[in-house]
Amino acid sequence: MFFTCGPNEAMVVSGFCRSPPVMVAGGRVLVIPCLQQIQRISLNTLTLPVRSEKVYTRHGVPISVTGIAQVKIQGQNKEMLAAACQMFLGKSESEIGQIALETLEGHQRAIMAHMTVEEIYKDRQKFSDQVFRVASSDLVNMGISVVSYTLKDVHDEQDYLRSLGKGRTAQVQRDARVGEAEAKRDAGIREARARQEQVSAQLLSEVATARAQRDFQVAQAECDGAVSARRATAELAFQLQV
């Protein structure tokens, strides 16, 4: 008798002439009734909320973290599928998910204990990467692969994070006030320099005008003297001729 399964599950056939058992992920297999046994294992992706409540961080501040992980039994890898079948064959999805969840939560708590609140809160990607890497290396031995892990929420009951936020807000406001004061100062300096340059230009213009007037008056006086001298010479010559 032929049995089939979809791409989201695997079949394990054991019994007569099936040593070791045959594993089929997303296909069909021939099973001899009464002599062979068929079991199924889910390959669905499981979404797990990984909650760690009141874990003391490296500096002794208790915080709570919630992450979202997606895991699944890897059916395309024969070694991982065999490991998963040895551990989870006959178990439901909820039981498999609970085992994976406990493993993820343990690694999440361990990483929280080695990081500060500031590191977890400000560099969420670093925290997520560490949990993903450590959990993946452990769950792979169970035949489970971690598809993704994301840090969803960080909170505490001591108002430590709120104090960090207030401190950061005060720092931003202070920087804004300092920046505004510096901008006003720079604008005042630029305005004073502009006025100074304007006055200097005006003085230079007045000096140039005065010099031009003086040179004009000198030249005019020289011309007038030359004209008077020539006129006097002409008159004298006329008188002598008379």
PDB file of C-alpha atoms in Angstrom:
ATOM      1  CA  MET A   1       0.000   0.000   0.000  1.00  0.00           C
ATOM      2  CA  PHE A   2       1.343   3.426  -0.942  1.00  0.00           C
ATOM      3  CA  PHE A   3       1.277   6.329   1.510  1.00  0.00           C
ATOM      4  CA  THR A   4       1.946   9.927   0.572  1.00  0.00           C
ATOM      5  CA  CYS A   5       2.774  13.070   2.507  1.00  0.00           C
ATOM      6  CA  GLY A   6       2.932  16.740   1.664  1.00  0.00           C
ATOM      7  CA  PRO A   7       6.022  18.997   1.725  1.00  0.00           C
ATOM      8  CA  ASN A   8       5.247  20.022   5.316  1.00  0.00           C
ATOM      9  CA  GLU A   9       5.715  16.578   6.851  1.00  0.00           C
ATOM     10  CA  ALA A  10       7.911  13.492   6.710  1.00  0.00           C
ATOM     11  CA  MET A  11       7.133   9.770   6.942  1.00  0.00           C
ATOM     12  CA  VAL A  12       9.226   7.153   8.709  1.00  0.00           C
ATOM     13  CA  VAL A  13       8.689   3.528   7.724  1.00  0.00           C
ATOM     14  CA  SER A  14      10.070   0.828  10.023  1.00  0.00           C
ATOM     15  CA  GLY A  15       9.634  -2.911  10.443  1.00  0.00           C
ATOM     16  CA  PHE A  16      10.122  -5.780   7.977  1.00  0.00           C
ATOM     17  CA  CYS A  17      12.988  -5.086   5.557  1.00  0.00           C
ATOM     18  CA  ARG A  18      13.220  -1.519   6.845  1.00  0.00           C
ATOM     19  CA  SER A  19      16.395  -1.497   8.867  1.00  0.00           C
ATOM     20  CA  PRO A  20      17.383   1.243   9.208  1.00  0.00           C
ATOM     21  CA  PRO A  21      13.958   2.915   8.907  1.00  0.00           C
ATOM     22  CA  VAL A  22      13.197   4.749   5.682  1.00  0.00           C
ATOM     23  CA  MET A  23      12.552   8.483   5.947  1.00  0.00           C
ATOM     24  CA  VAL A  24      10.601  10.272   3.235  1.00  0.00           C
ATOM     25  CA  ALA A  25      10.021  14.052   3.303  1.00  0.00           C
ATOM     26  CA  GLY A  26       7.277  15.196   0.958  1.00  0.00           C
ATOM     27  CA  GLY A  27       6.726  12.121  -1.223  1.00  0.00           C
ATOM     28  CA  ARG A  28       5.304   8.615  -1.175  1.00  0.00           C
ATOM     29  CA  VAL A  29       6.451   5.236   0.069  1.00  0.00           C
ATOM     30  CA  LEU A  30       5.313   1.612  -0.148  1.00  0.00           C
ATOM     31  CA  VAL A  31       4.239   0.128   3.180  1.00  0.00           C
ATOM     32  CA  ILE A  32       3.422  -3.556   3.790  1.00  0.00           C
ATOM     33  CA  PRO A  33       0.458  -3.678   6.195  1.00  0.00           C
ATOM     34  CA  CYS A  34       0.968  -5.591   9.449  1.00  0.00           C
ATOM     35  CA  LEU A  35       4.668  -6.045   8.710  1.00  0.00           C
ATOM     36  CA  GLN A  36       5.736  -2.444   8.501  1.00  0.00           C
ATOM     37  CA  GLN A  37       4.799   0.636  10.497  1.00  0.00           C
ATOM     38  CA  ILE A  38       4.523   4.217   9.290  1.00  0.00           C
ATOM     39  CA  GLN A  39       4.867   7.311  11.480  1.00  0.00           C
ATOM     40  CA  ARG A  40       4.711  10.974  10.552  1.00  0.00           C
ATOM     41  CA  ILE A  41       6.569  14.015  11.844  1.00  0.00           C
ATOM     42  CA  SER A  42       5.641  17.620  11.124  1.00  0.00           C
ATOM     43  CA  LEU A  43       7.994  19.883   9.182  1.00  0.00           C
ATOM     44  CA  ASN A  44       5.899  23.025   9.715  1.00  0.00           C
ATOM     45  CA  THR A  45       7.566  26.242  10.774  1.00  0.00           C
ATOM     46  CA  LEU A  46       6.768  27.004  14.419  1.00  0.00           C
ATOM     47  CA  THR A  47       6.603  30.568  15.739  1.00  0.00           C
ATOM     48  CA  LEU A  48       7.673  30.692  19.383  1.00  0.00           C
ATOM     49  CA  PRO A  49       7.459  33.633  21.815  1.00  0.00           C
ATOM     50  CA  VAL A  50      10.661  33.415  23.850  1.00  0.00           C
ATOM     51  CA  ARG A  51      10.055  35.200  27.179  1.00  0.00           C
ATOM     52  CA  SER A  52      12.684  35.685  29.844  1.00  0.00           C
ATOM     53  CA  GLU A  53      11.307  37.410  32.945  1.00  0.00           C
ATOM     54  CA  LYS A  54      13.425  39.371  35.444  1.00  0.00           C
ATOM     55  CA  VAL A  55      16.845  38.196  34.372  1.00  0.00           C
ATOM     56  CA  TYR A  56      19.797  39.935  36.039  1.00  0.00           C
ATOM     57  CA  THR A  57      22.121  41.481  33.493  1.00  0.00           C
ATOM     58  CA  ARG A  58      25.884  41.879  33.829  1.00  0.00           C
ATOM     59  CA  HIS A  59      25.571  44.921  36.144  1.00  0.00           C
ATOM     60  CA  GLY A  60      22.849  43.340  38.256  1.00  0.00           C
ATOM     61  CA  VAL A  61      19.831  45.117  36.758  1.00  0.00           C
ATOM     62  CA  PRO A  62      16.817  42.817  36.338  1.00  0.00           C
ATOM     63  CA  ILE A  63      15.005  43.169  33.009  1.00  0.00           C
ATOM     64  CA  SER A  64      12.497  41.150  31.000  1.00  0.00           C
ATOM     65  CA  VAL A  65      12.973  40.316  27.335  1.00  0.00           C
ATOM     66  CA  THR A  66      10.609  38.879  24.754  1.00  0.00           C
ATOM     67  CA  GLY A  67      11.900  37.497  21.477  1.00  0.00           C
ATOM     68  CA  ILE A  68      10.147  35.882  18.532  1.00  0.00           C
ATOM     69  CA  ALA A  69      11.778  32.790  17.038  1.00  0.00           C
ATOM     70  CA  GLN A  70      10.787  30.677  14.069  1.00  0.00           C
ATOM     71  CA  VAL A  71      12.040  27.093  14.033  1.00  0.00           C
ATOM     72  CA  LYS A  72      11.385  23.993  11.985  1.00  0.00           C
ATOM     73  CA  ILE A  73      12.606  20.441  11.576  1.00  0.00           C
ATOM     74  CA  GLN A  74      14.903  20.357   8.585  1.00  0.00           C
ATOM     75  CA  GLY A  75      13.517  17.670   6.289  1.00  0.00           C
ATOM     76  CA  GLN A  76      15.907  18.213   3.378  1.00  0.00           C
ATOM     77  CA  ASN A  77      18.955  17.306   5.442  1.00  0.00           C
ATOM     78  CA  LYS A  78      18.936  13.530   6.042  1.00  0.00           C
ATOM     79  CA  GLU A  79      21.199  13.705   9.110  1.00  0.00           C
ATOM     80  CA  MET A  80      19.118  16.420  10.760  1.00  0.00           C
ATOM     81  CA  LEU A  81      15.893  14.620   9.879  1.00  0.00           C
ATOM     82  CA  ALA A  82      17.249  11.404  11.404  1.00  0.00           C
ATOM     83  CA  ALA A  83      18.217  13.265  14.596  1.00  0.00           C
ATOM     84  CA  ALA A  84      14.765  14.870  14.764  1.00  0.00           C
ATOM     85  CA  CYS A  85      13.052  11.521  14.263  1.00  0.00           C
ATOM     86  CA  GLN A  86      15.074   9.969  17.092  1.00  0.00           C
ATOM     87  CA  MET A  87      14.052  12.759  19.471  1.00  0.00           C
ATOM     88  CA  PHE A  88      10.576  13.813  18.373  1.00  0.00           C
ATOM     89  CA  LEU A  89       8.953  10.921  16.504  1.00  0.00           C
ATOM     90  CA  GLY A  90       5.509  10.416  17.950  1.00  0.00           C
ATOM     91  CA  LYS A  91       5.400  13.884  19.523  1.00  0.00           C
ATOM     92  CA  SER A  92       2.965  16.595  18.532  1.00  0.00           C
ATOM     93  CA  GLU A  93       3.896  20.027  17.173  1.00  0.00           C
ATOM     94  CA  SER A  94       3.188  21.634  20.531  1.00  0.00           C
ATOM     95  CA  GLU A  95       5.521  19.218  22.309  1.00  0.00           C
ATOM     96  CA  ILE A  96       8.277  19.816  19.761  1.00  0.00           C
ATOM     97  CA  GLY A  97       7.743  23.556  20.027  1.00  0.00           C
ATOM     98  CA  GLN A  98       7.923  23.431  23.818  1.00  0.00           C
ATOM     99  CA  ILE A  99      11.270  21.634  23.750  1.00  0.00           C
ATOM    100  CA  ALA A 100      12.687  24.133  21.264  1.00  0.00           C
ATOM    101  CA  LEU A 101      11.235  27.015  23.285  1.00  0.00           C
ATOM    102  CA  GLU A 102      12.891  25.878  26.501  1.00  0.00           C
ATOM    103  CA  THR A 103      16.221  25.598  24.695  1.00  0.00           C
ATOM    104  CA  LEU A 104      15.892  29.064  23.171  1.00  0.00           C
ATOM    105  CA  GLU A 105      14.812  30.603  26.467  1.00  0.00           C
ATOM    106  CA  GLY A 106      17.816  29.107  28.248  1.00  0.00           C
ATOM    107  CA  HIS A 107      20.243  30.557  25.724  1.00  0.00           C
ATOM    108  CA  GLN A 108      18.439  33.881  25.783  1.00  0.00           C
ATOM    109  CA  ARG A 109      18.799  34.101  29.582  1.00  0.00           C
ATOM    110  CA  ALA A 110      22.473  33.158  29.417  1.00  0.00           C
ATOM    111  CA  ILE A 111      23.241  35.880  26.877  1.00  0.00           C
ATOM    112  CA  MET A 112      21.269  38.461  28.867  1.00  0.00           C
ATOM    113  CA  ALA A 113      23.392  37.667  31.922  1.00  0.00           C
ATOM    114  CA  HIS A 114      26.581  38.498  29.987  1.00  0.00           C
ATOM    115  CA  MET A 115      25.383  41.818  28.552  1.00  0.00           C
ATOM    116  CA  THR A 116      24.471  45.169  30.071  1.00  0.00           C
ATOM    117  CA  VAL A 117      21.031  46.736  29.835  1.00  0.00           C
ATOM    118  CA  GLU A 118      22.435  49.447  27.583  1.00  0.00           C
ATOM    119  CA  GLU A 119      23.918  46.887  25.187  1.00  0.00           C
ATOM    120  CA  ILE A 120      20.668  44.939  24.933  1.00  0.00           C
ATOM    121  CA  TYR A 121      18.471  48.020  24.609  1.00  0.00           C
ATOM    122  CA  LYS A 122      20.616  50.041  22.214  1.00  0.00           C
ATOM    123  CA  ASP A 123      22.131  47.260  20.080  1.00  0.00           C
ATOM    124  CA  ARG A 124      19.222  44.878  19.579  1.00  0.00           C
ATOM    125  CA  GLN A 125      20.698  43.437  16.405  1.00  0.00           C
ATOM    126  CA  LYS A 126      23.819  42.306  18.256  1.00  0.00           C
ATOM    127  CA  PHE A 127      21.708  40.601  20.930  1.00  0.00           C
ATOM    128  CA  SER A 128      19.498  38.924  18.319  1.00  0.00           C
ATOM    129  CA  ASP A 129      22.516  37.690  16.378  1.00  0.00           C
ATOM    130  CA  GLN A 130      24.059  36.139  19.491  1.00  0.00           C
ATOM    131  CA  VAL A 131      20.869  34.326  20.478  1.00  0.00           C
ATOM    132  CA  PHE A 132      20.384  33.118  16.896  1.00  0.00           C
ATOM    133  CA  ARG A 133      23.953  31.838  16.604  1.00  0.00           C
ATOM    134  CA  VAL A 134      24.131  30.060  19.979  1.00  0.00           C
ATOM    135  CA  ALA A 135      20.645  28.547  19.739  1.00  0.00           C
ATOM    136  CA  SER A 136      21.219  27.378  16.177  1.00  0.00           C
ATOM    137  CA  SER A 137      24.379  25.489  17.115  1.00  0.00           C
ATOM    138  CA  ASP A 138      22.495  23.686  19.898  1.00  0.00           C
ATOM    139  CA  LEU A 139      19.184  22.960  18.169  1.00  0.00           C
ATOM    140  CA  VAL A 140      20.884  21.636  15.045  1.00  0.00           C
ATOM    141  CA  ASN A 141      21.857  18.568  17.077  1.00  0.00           C
ATOM    142  CA  MET A 142      18.133  17.936  17.558  1.00  0.00           C
ATOM    143  CA  GLY A 143      17.456  18.265  13.846  1.00  0.00           C
ATOM    144  CA  ILE A 144      15.842  21.686  14.304  1.00  0.00           C
ATOM    145  CA  SER A 145      16.984  24.748  12.381  1.00  0.00           C
ATOM    146  CA  VAL A 146      16.359  28.287  13.600  1.00  0.00           C
ATOM    147  CA  VAL A 147      14.820  30.173  10.708  1.00  0.00           C
ATOM    148  CA  SER A 148      14.858  33.571  12.412  1.00  0.00           C
ATOM    149  CA  TYR A 149      15.049  35.279  15.776  1.00  0.00           C
ATOM    150  CA  THR A 150      14.020  38.856  16.531  1.00  0.00           C
ATOM    151  CA  LEU A 151      14.107  40.778  19.798  1.00  0.00           C
ATOM    152  CA  LYS A 152      10.560  42.091  20.231  1.00  0.00           C
ATOM    153  CA  ASP A 153      10.462  43.853  23.596  1.00  0.00           C
ATOM    154  CA  VAL A 154      12.698  44.925  26.477  1.00  0.00           C
ATOM    155  CA  HIS A 155      11.204  46.234  29.713  1.00  0.00           C
ATOM    156  CA  ASP A 156      11.862  46.392  33.437  1.00  0.00           C
ATOM    157  CA  GLU A 157       9.973  47.130  36.648  1.00  0.00           C
ATOM    158  CA  GLN A 158      12.675  49.345  38.182  1.00  0.00           C
ATOM    159  CA  ASP A 159      12.199  52.239  35.706  1.00  0.00           C
ATOM    160  CA  TYR A 160      15.830  51.777  34.674  1.00  0.00           C
ATOM    161  CA  LEU A 161      15.044  51.987  30.965  1.00  0.00           C
ATOM    162  CA  ARG A 162      12.801  55.006  31.547  1.00  0.00           C
ATOM    163  CA  SER A 163      15.670  56.691  33.374  1.00  0.00           C
ATOM    164  CA  LEU A 164      17.931  55.935  30.441  1.00  0.00           C
ATOM    165  CA  GLY A 165      15.339  57.483  28.147  1.00  0.00           C
ATOM    166  CA  LYS A 166      15.017  60.562  30.333  1.00  0.00           C
ATOM    167  CA  GLY A 167      18.782  60.931  30.450  1.00  0.00           C
ATOM    168  CA  ARG A 168      19.006  60.631  26.695  1.00  0.00           C
ATOM    169  CA  THR A 169      16.148  63.099  26.251  1.00  0.00           C
ATOM    170  CA  ALA A 170      17.841  65.590  28.568  1.00  0.00           C
ATOM    171  CA  GLN A 171      21.092  65.139  26.671  1.00  0.00           C
ATOM    172  CA  VAL A 172      19.357  65.758  23.346  1.00  0.00           C
ATOM    173  CA  GLN A 173      17.622  68.852  24.724  1.00  0.00           C
ATOM    174  CA  ARG A 174      20.903  70.116  26.141  1.00  0.00           C
ATOM    175  CA  ASP A 175      22.662  69.546  22.845  1.00  0.00           C
ATOM    176  CA  ALA A 176      19.818  71.363  21.093  1.00  0.00           C
ATOM    177  CA  ARG A 177      20.155  74.365  23.419  1.00  0.00           C
ATOM    178  CA  VAL A 178      23.919  74.401  22.995  1.00  0.00           C
ATOM    179  CA  GLY A 179      23.540  74.133  19.239  1.00  0.00           C
ATOM    180  CA  GLU A 180      21.022  76.977  19.206  1.00  0.00           C
ATOM    181  CA  ALA A 181      23.290  79.164  21.344  1.00  0.00           C
ATOM    182  CA  GLU A 182      26.276  78.391  19.127  1.00  0.00           C
ATOM    183  CA  ALA A 183      24.226  79.166  16.028  1.00  0.00           C
ATOM    184  CA  LYS A 184      23.143  82.510  17.496  1.00  0.00           C
ATOM    185  CA  ARG A 185      26.717  83.264  18.487  1.00  0.00           C
ATOM    186  CA  ASP A 186      28.039  82.421  15.041  1.00  0.00           C
ATOM    187  CA  ALA A 187      25.269  84.490  13.457  1.00  0.00           C
ATOM    188  CA  GLY A 188      26.169  87.450  15.708  1.00  0.00           C
ATOM    189  CA  ILE A 189      29.847  87.115  14.830  1.00  0.00           C
ATOM    190  CA  ARG A 190      29.058  86.960  11.137  1.00  0.00           C
ATOM    191  CA  GLU A 191      26.745  89.978  11.441  1.00  0.00           C
ATOM    192  CA  ALA A 192      29.405  91.976  13.327  1.00  0.00           C
ATOM    193  CA  ARG A 193      31.999  91.060  10.721  1.00  0.00           C
ATOM    194  CA  ALA A 194      29.620  92.096   7.964  1.00  0.00           C
ATOM    195  CA  ARG A 195      29.011  95.448   9.654  1.00  0.00           C
ATOM    196  CA  GLN A 196      32.739  95.900  10.176  1.00  0.00           C
ATOM    197  CA  GLU A 197      33.452  95.089   6.547  1.00  0.00           C
ATOM    198  CA  GLN A 198      30.681  97.482   5.493  1.00  0.00           C
ATOM    199  CA  VAL A 199      32.121 100.311   7.605  1.00  0.00           C
ATOM    200  CA  SER A 200      35.629  99.570   6.343  1.00  0.00           C
ATOM    201  CA  ALA A 201      34.397  99.612   2.766  1.00  0.00           C
ATOM    202  CA  GLN A 202      32.572 102.873   3.383  1.00  0.00           C
ATOM    203  CA  LEU A 203      35.690 104.461   4.930  1.00  0.00           C
ATOM    204  CA  LEU A 204      37.830 103.263   2.061  1.00  0.00           C
ATOM    205  CA  SER A 205      35.302 104.708  -0.364  1.00  0.00           C
ATOM    206  CA  GLU A 206      35.308 108.051   1.434  1.00  0.00           C
ATOM    207  CA  VAL A 207      39.114 108.107   1.510  1.00  0.00           C
ATOM    208  CA  ALA A 208      39.238 107.333  -2.191  1.00  0.00           C
ATOM    209  CA  THR A 209      36.705 110.073  -2.875  1.00  0.00           C
ATOM    210  CA  ALA A 210      38.682 112.585  -0.815  1.00  0.00           C
ATOM    211  CA  ARG A 211      41.886 111.669  -2.637  1.00  0.00           C
ATOM    212  CA  ALA A 212      40.153 112.050  -5.971  1.00  0.00           C
ATOM    213  CA  GLN A 213      38.813 115.462  -4.985  1.00  0.00           C
ATOM    214  CA  ARG A 214      42.225 116.543  -3.743  1.00  0.00           C
ATOM    215  CA  ASP A 215      43.956 115.404  -6.904  1.00  0.00           C
ATOM    216  CA  PHE A 216      41.295 117.176  -8.967  1.00  0.00           C
ATOM    217  CA  GLN A 217      41.732 120.401  -7.032  1.00  0.00           C
ATOM    218  CA  VAL A 218      45.539 120.216  -7.338  1.00  0.00           C
ATOM    219  CA  ALA A 219      45.316 119.563 -11.037  1.00  0.00           C
ATOM    220  CA  GLN A 220      42.800 122.354 -11.442  1.00  0.00           C
ATOM    221  CA  ALA A 221      45.030 124.756  -9.504  1.00  0.00           C
ATOM    222  CA  GLU A 222      48.017 123.811 -11.681  1.00  0.00           C
ATOM    223  CA  CYS A 223      45.964 124.374 -14.803  1.00  0.00           C
ATOM    224  CA  ASP A 224      44.703 127.710 -13.532  1.00  0.00           C
ATOM    225  CA  GLY A 225      48.295 128.812 -12.706  1.00  0.00           C
ATOM    226  CA  ALA A 226      49.533 127.800 -16.122  1.00  0.00           C
ATOM    227  CA  VAL A 227      46.702 129.652 -17.797  1.00  0.00           C
ATOM    228  CA  SER A 228      47.346 132.780 -15.695  1.00  0.00           C
ATOM    229  CA  ALA A 229      51.079 132.658 -16.474  1.00  0.00           C
ATOM    230  CA  ARG A 230      50.522 132.350 -20.177  1.00  0.00           C
ATOM    231  CA  ARG A 231      47.959 135.144 -20.091  1.00  0.00           C
ATOM    232  CA  ALA A 232      50.397 137.401 -18.248  1.00  0.00           C
ATOM    233  CA  THR A 233      53.145 136.574 -20.730  1.00  0.00           C
ATOM    234  CA  ALA A 234      50.888 137.339 -23.620  1.00  0.00           C
ATOM    235  CA  GLU A 235      49.844 140.685 -22.146  1.00  0.00           C
ATOM    236  CA  LEU A 236      53.464 141.618 -21.453  1.00  0.00           C
ATOM    237  CA  ALA A 237      54.481 140.767 -24.999  1.00  0.00           C
ATOM    238  CA  PHE A 238      51.626 142.853 -26.333  1.00  0.00           C
ATOM    239  CA  GLN A 239      52.649 145.836 -24.246  1.00  0.00           C
ATOM    240  CA  LEU A 240      56.261 145.559 -25.347  1.00  0.00           C
ATOM    241  CA  GLN A 241      55.186 145.383 -28.954  1.00  0.00           C
ATOM    242  CA  VAL A 242      53.023 148.489 -28.495  1.00  0.00           C
TER     243      VAL A 242
END
